[in-house]
Tab-separated table of C-alpha atoms in Angstrom:
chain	number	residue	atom	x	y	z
A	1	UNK	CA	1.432	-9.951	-24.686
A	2	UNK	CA	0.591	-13.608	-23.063
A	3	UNK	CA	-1.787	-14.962	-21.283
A	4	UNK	CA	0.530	-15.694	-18.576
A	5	UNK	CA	1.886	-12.107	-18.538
A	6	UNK	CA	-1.837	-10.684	-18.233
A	7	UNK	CA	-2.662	-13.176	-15.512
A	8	UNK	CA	-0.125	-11.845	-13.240
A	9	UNK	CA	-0.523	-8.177	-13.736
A	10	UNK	CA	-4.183	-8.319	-12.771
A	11	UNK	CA	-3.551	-11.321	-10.052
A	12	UNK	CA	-1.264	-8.377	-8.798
A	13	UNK	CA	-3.477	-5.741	-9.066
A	14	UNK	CA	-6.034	-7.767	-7.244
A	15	UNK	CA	-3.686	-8.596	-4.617
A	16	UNK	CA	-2.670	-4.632	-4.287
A	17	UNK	CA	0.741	-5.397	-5.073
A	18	UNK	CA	3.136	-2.950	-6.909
A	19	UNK	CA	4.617	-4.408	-10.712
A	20	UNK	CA	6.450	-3.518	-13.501
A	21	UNK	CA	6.265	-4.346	-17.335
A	22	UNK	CA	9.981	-4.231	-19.227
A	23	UNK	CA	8.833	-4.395	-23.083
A	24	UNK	CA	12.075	-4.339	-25.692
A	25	UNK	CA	10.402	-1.033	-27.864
A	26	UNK	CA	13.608	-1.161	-30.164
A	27	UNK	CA	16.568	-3.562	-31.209
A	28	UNK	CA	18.895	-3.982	-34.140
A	29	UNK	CA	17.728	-7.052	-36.805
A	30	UNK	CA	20.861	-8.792	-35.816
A	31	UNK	CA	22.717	-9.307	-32.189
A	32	UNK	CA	20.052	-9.699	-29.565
A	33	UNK	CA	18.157	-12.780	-28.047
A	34	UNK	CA	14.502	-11.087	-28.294
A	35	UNK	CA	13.190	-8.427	-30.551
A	36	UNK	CA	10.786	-5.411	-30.435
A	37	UNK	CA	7.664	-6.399	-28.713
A	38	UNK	CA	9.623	-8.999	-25.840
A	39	UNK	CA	8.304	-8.335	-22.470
A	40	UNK	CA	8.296	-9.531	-19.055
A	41	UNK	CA	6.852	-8.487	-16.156
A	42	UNK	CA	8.362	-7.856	-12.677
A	43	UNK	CA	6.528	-8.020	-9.399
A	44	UNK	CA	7.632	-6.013	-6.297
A	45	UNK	CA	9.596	-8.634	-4.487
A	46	UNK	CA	11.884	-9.422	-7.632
A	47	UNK	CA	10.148	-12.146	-9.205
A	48	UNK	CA	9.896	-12.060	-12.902
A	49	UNK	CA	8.205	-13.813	-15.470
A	50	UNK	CA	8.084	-13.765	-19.117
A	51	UNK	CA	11.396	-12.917	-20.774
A	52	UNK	CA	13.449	-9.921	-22.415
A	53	UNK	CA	16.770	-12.026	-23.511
A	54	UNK	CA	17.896	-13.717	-20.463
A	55	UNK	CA	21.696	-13.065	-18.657
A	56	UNK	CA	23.247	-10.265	-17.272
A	57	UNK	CA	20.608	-7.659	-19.247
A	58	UNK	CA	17.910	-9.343	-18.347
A	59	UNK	CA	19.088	-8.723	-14.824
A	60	UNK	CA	19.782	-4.910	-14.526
A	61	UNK	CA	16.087	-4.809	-16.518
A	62	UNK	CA	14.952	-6.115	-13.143
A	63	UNK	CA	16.971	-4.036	-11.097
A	64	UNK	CA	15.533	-1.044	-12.999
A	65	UNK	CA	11.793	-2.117	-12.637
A	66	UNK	CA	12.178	-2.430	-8.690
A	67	UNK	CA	13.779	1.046	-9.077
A	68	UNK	CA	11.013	2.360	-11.116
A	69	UNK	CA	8.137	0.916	-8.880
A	70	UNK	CA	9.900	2.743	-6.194
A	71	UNK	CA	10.186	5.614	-7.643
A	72	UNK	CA	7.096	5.793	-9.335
A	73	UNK	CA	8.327	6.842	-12.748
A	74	UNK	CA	8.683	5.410	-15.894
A	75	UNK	CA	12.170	5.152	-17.726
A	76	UNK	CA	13.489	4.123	-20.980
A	77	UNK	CA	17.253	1.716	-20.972
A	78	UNK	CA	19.197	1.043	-23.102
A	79	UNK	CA	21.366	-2.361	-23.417
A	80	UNK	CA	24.492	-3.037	-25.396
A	81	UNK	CA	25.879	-6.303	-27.356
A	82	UNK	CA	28.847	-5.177	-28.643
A	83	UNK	CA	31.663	-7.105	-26.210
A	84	UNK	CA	32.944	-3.928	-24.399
A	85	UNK	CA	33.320	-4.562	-20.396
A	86	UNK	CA	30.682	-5.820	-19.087
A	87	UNK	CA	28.647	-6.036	-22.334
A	88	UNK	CA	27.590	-9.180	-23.888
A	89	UNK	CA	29.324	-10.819	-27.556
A	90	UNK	CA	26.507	-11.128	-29.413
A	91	UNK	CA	26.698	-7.288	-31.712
A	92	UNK	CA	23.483	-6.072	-31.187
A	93	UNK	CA	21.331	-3.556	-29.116
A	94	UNK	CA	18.289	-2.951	-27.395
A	95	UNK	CA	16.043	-0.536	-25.743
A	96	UNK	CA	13.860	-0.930	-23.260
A	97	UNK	CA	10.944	0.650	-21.776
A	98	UNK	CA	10.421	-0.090	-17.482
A	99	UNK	CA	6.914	0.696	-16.695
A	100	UNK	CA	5.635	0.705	-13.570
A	101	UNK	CA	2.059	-0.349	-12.299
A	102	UNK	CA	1.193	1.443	-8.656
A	103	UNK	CA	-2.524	0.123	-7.201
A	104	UNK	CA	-4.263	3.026	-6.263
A	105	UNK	CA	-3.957	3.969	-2.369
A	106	UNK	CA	-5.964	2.256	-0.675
A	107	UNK	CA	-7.802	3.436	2.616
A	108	UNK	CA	-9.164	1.284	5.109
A	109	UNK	CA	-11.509	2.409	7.821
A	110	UNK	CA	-12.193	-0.280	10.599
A	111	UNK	CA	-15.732	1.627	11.883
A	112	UNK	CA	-17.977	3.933	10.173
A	113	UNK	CA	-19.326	5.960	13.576
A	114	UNK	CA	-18.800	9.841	13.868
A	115	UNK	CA	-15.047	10.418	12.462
A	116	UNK	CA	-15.652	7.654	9.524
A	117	UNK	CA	-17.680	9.881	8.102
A	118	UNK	CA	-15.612	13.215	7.523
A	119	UNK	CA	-12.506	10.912	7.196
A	120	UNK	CA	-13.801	8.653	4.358
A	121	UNK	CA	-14.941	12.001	2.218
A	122	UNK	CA	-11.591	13.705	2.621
A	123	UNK	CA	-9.894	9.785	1.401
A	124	UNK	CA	-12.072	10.450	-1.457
A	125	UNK	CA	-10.956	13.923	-1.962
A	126	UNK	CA	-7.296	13.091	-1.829
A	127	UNK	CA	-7.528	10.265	-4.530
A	128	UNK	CA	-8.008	7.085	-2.217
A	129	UNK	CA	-10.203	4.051	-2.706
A	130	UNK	CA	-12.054	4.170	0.420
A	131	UNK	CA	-13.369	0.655	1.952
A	132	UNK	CA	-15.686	1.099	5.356
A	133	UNK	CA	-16.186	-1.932	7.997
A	134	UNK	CA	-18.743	-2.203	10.388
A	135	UNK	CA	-20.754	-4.686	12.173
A	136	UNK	CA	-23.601	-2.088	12.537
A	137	UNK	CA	-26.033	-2.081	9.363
A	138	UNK	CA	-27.487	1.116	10.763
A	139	UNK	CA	-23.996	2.708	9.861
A	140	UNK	CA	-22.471	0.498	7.577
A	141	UNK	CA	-24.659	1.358	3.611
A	142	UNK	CA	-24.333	3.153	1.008
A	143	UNK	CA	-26.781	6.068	2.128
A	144	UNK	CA	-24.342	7.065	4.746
A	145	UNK	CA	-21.147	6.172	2.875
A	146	UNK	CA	-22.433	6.904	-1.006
A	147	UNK	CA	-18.762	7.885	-2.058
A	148	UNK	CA	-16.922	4.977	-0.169
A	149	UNK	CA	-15.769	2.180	-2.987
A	150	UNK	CA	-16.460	-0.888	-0.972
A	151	UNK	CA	-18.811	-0.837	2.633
A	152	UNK	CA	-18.363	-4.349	4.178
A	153	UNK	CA	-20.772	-5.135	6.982
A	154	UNK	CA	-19.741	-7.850	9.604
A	155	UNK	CA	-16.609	-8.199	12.481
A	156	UNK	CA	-13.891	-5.728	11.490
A	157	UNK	CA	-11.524	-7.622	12.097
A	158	UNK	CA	-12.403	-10.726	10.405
A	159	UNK	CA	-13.845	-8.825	7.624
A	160	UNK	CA	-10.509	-7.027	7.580
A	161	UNK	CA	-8.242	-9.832	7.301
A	162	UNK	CA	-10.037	-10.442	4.185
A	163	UNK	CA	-8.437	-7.807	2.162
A	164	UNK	CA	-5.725	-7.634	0.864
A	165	UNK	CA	-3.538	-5.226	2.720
A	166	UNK	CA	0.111	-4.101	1.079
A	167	UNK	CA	2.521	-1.012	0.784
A	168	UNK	CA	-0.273	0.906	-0.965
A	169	UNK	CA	-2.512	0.651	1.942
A	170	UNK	CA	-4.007	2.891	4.904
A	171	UNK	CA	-5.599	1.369	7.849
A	172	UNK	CA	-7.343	3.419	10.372
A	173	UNK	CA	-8.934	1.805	13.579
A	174	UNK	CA	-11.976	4.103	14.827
A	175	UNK	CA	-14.848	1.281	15.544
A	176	UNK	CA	-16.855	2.129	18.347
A	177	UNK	CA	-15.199	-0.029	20.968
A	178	UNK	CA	-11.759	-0.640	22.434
A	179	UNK	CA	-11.762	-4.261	22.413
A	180	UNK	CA	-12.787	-3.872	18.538
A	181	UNK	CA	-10.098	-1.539	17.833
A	182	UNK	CA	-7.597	-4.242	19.674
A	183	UNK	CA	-8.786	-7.188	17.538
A	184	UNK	CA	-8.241	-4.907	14.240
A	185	UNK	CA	-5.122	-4.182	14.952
A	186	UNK	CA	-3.742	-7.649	16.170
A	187	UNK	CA	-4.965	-8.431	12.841
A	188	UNK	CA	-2.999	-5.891	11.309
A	189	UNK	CA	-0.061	-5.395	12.835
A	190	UNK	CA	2.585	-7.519	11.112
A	191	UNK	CA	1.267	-6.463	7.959
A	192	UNK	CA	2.872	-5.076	5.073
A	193	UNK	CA	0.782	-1.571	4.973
A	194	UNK	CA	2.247	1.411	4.763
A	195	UNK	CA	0.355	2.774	7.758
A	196	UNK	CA	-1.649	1.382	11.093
A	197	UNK	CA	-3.397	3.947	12.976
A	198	UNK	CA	-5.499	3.473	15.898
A	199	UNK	CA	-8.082	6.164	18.015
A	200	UNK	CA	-6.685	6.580	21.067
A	201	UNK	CA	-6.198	8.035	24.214
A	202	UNK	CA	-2.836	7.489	25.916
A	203	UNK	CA	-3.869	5.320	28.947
A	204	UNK	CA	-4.920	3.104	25.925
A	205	UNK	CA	-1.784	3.035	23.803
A	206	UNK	CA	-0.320	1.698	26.965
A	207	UNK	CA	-2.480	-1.101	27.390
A	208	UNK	CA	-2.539	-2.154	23.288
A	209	UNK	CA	1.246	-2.261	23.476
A	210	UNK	CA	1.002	-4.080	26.602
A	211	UNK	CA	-1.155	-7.079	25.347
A	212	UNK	CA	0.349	-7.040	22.111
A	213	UNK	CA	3.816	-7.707	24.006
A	214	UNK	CA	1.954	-10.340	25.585
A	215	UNK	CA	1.148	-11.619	22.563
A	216	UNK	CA	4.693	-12.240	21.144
A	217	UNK	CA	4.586	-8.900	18.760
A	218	UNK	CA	7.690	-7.704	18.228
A	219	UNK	CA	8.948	-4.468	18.905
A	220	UNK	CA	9.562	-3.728	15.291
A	221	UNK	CA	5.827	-4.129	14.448
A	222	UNK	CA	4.941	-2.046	17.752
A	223	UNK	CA	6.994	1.062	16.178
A	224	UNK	CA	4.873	0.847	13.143
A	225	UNK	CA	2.041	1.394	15.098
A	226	UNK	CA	0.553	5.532	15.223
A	227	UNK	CA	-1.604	5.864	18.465
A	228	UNK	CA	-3.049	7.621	18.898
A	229	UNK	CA	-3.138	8.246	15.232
A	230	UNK	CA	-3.235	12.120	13.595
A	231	UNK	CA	-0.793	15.173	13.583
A	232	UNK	CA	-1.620	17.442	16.903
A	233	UNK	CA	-3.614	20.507	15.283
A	234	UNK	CA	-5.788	21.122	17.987
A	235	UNK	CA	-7.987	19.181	16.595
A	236	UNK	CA	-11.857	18.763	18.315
A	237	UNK	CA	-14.769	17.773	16.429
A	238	UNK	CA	-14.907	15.190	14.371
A	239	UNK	CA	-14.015	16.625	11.014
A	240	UNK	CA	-10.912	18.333	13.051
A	241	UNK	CA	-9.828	14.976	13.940
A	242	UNK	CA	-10.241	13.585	10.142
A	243	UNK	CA	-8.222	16.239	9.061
A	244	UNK	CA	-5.345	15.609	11.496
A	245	UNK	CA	-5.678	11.724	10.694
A	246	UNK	CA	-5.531	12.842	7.110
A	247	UNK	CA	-2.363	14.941	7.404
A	248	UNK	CA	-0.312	12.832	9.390
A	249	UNK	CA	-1.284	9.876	6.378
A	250	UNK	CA	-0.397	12.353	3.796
A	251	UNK	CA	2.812	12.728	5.353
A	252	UNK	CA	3.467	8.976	5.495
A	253	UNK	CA	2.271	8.545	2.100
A	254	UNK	CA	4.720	11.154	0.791
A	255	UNK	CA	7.996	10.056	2.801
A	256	UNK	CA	7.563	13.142	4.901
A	257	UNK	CA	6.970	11.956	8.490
A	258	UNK	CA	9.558	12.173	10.868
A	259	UNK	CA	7.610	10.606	14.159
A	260	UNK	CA	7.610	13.625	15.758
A	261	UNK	CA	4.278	14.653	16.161
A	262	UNK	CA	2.526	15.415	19.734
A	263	UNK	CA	-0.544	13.350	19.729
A	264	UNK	CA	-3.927	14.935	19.659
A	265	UNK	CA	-6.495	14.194	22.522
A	266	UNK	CA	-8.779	11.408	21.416
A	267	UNK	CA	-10.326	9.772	24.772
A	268	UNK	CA	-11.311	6.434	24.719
């Protein structure tokens, strides 16, 4: 493999973006462009580098790694030279292996007060890299947080626009003031994450949406938003609350929330 190739997987990686690798694992000594070993990879928005043979192959190998990053799974192709309809002239064939690279879910936790706590263990639990942000040092360390990946300690919201935030990640808003929680999600909100969830009472969603309309955020972005965030259990306590957070990202993560949840009582 390249250099080049290797760059860009981990500049991906870094970046928490989703790939694929397409690597030619057979093809016959005479009639194909590249031979066994050829690879290229393929990033999530459909940009390729490195090369398997070029032309219209080349092309549904792309196709196929944007299917298999969706999808999750790898698959095996298999592309023929032989001048049938809609086959290349040149006699040959190939096969070729589409495997996709997913980051690891990634969840973000803008405050590390009384629900941070309970909800950072159960991200754990469930497989995610946990990051904690908090401007308090008191809260923000590793004694309270010794399972969380990454504890940053400064403004949540500048520290948050920091990180890089994509489809594999999970931002929840519980810092221990409204105008905090605002700034985190303005910062937020247009982002590419695959879920934006905010403490809240309802007099409070109200006013968010209100100054985020005021802020030229469009209603597209506003419909992304879950606040107050968590399924309605009946949850109370803290840990009842984490739990309900939890779910309701569980649900997102695995394409099986409808929007229909009531929303749990939260104050603020």
């Amino acid at each position: 493999m390249s250099q080049e190739l290797l760059y860009k997987a981990l500049n991906a990686a870094q970046e928490g973006r989703n790939y694929a690798f397409a690597t030619i694992i057979e093809a016959t000594v005479k009639g194909t462009p590249r031979k066994a070993g050829a690879k290229m990879i393929v990033l999530d928005d459909g940009s390729s580098y490195g090369s398997i043979g070029g032309g219209r192959n080349e092309k549904a190998a792309i196709a196929e790694c944007l299917k298999a990053i969706q999808h999750q799974k790898p698959t095996t192709v298999t592309y023929n030279y032989f001048g049938r309809e809609g086959e290349s002239v040149c006699g040959g064939q190939m096969k070729v292996f589409i495997e996709p690279f997913v980051p690891k879910d990634h969840l973000i936790i803008c405050g590390a007060g009384h629900i941070a706590l309970p909800l950072s263990a159960l991200g754990v639990i469930l497989g995610f890299k946990v990051t904690i942000i908090d401007d308090r040092q008191a809260f923000a360390n590793k004694k309270r947080f010794p399972h969380a990946d990454k504890i940053l300690l400064g403004n949540h919201a500048k520290e948050l626009v920091k990180l890089a935030i994509g489809s594999n990640t999970y931002v929840t808003i519980v810092t221990q003031g409204n105008e905090y929680d605002f700034e985190c999600l303005k910062a937020v909100v247009q982002s590419t994450a695959a879920y934006i969830g905010v403490i809240s009472s309802q007099p409070k969603r109200v006013k968010f949406f209100g100054r985020l309309k005021k802020a030229g955020i469009e209603a597209k972005y506003l419909k992304r938003i879950h606040i107050p965030m968590g399924l309605d259990i009946g949850a109370q306590t803290p840990e009842e609350i984490a739990v309900a957070i939890m779910a309701q990202i569980v649900a997102v993560k695995n394409k099986n929330y409808i929007g229909t949840d009531k929303f749990i009582s939260q104050g603020g």
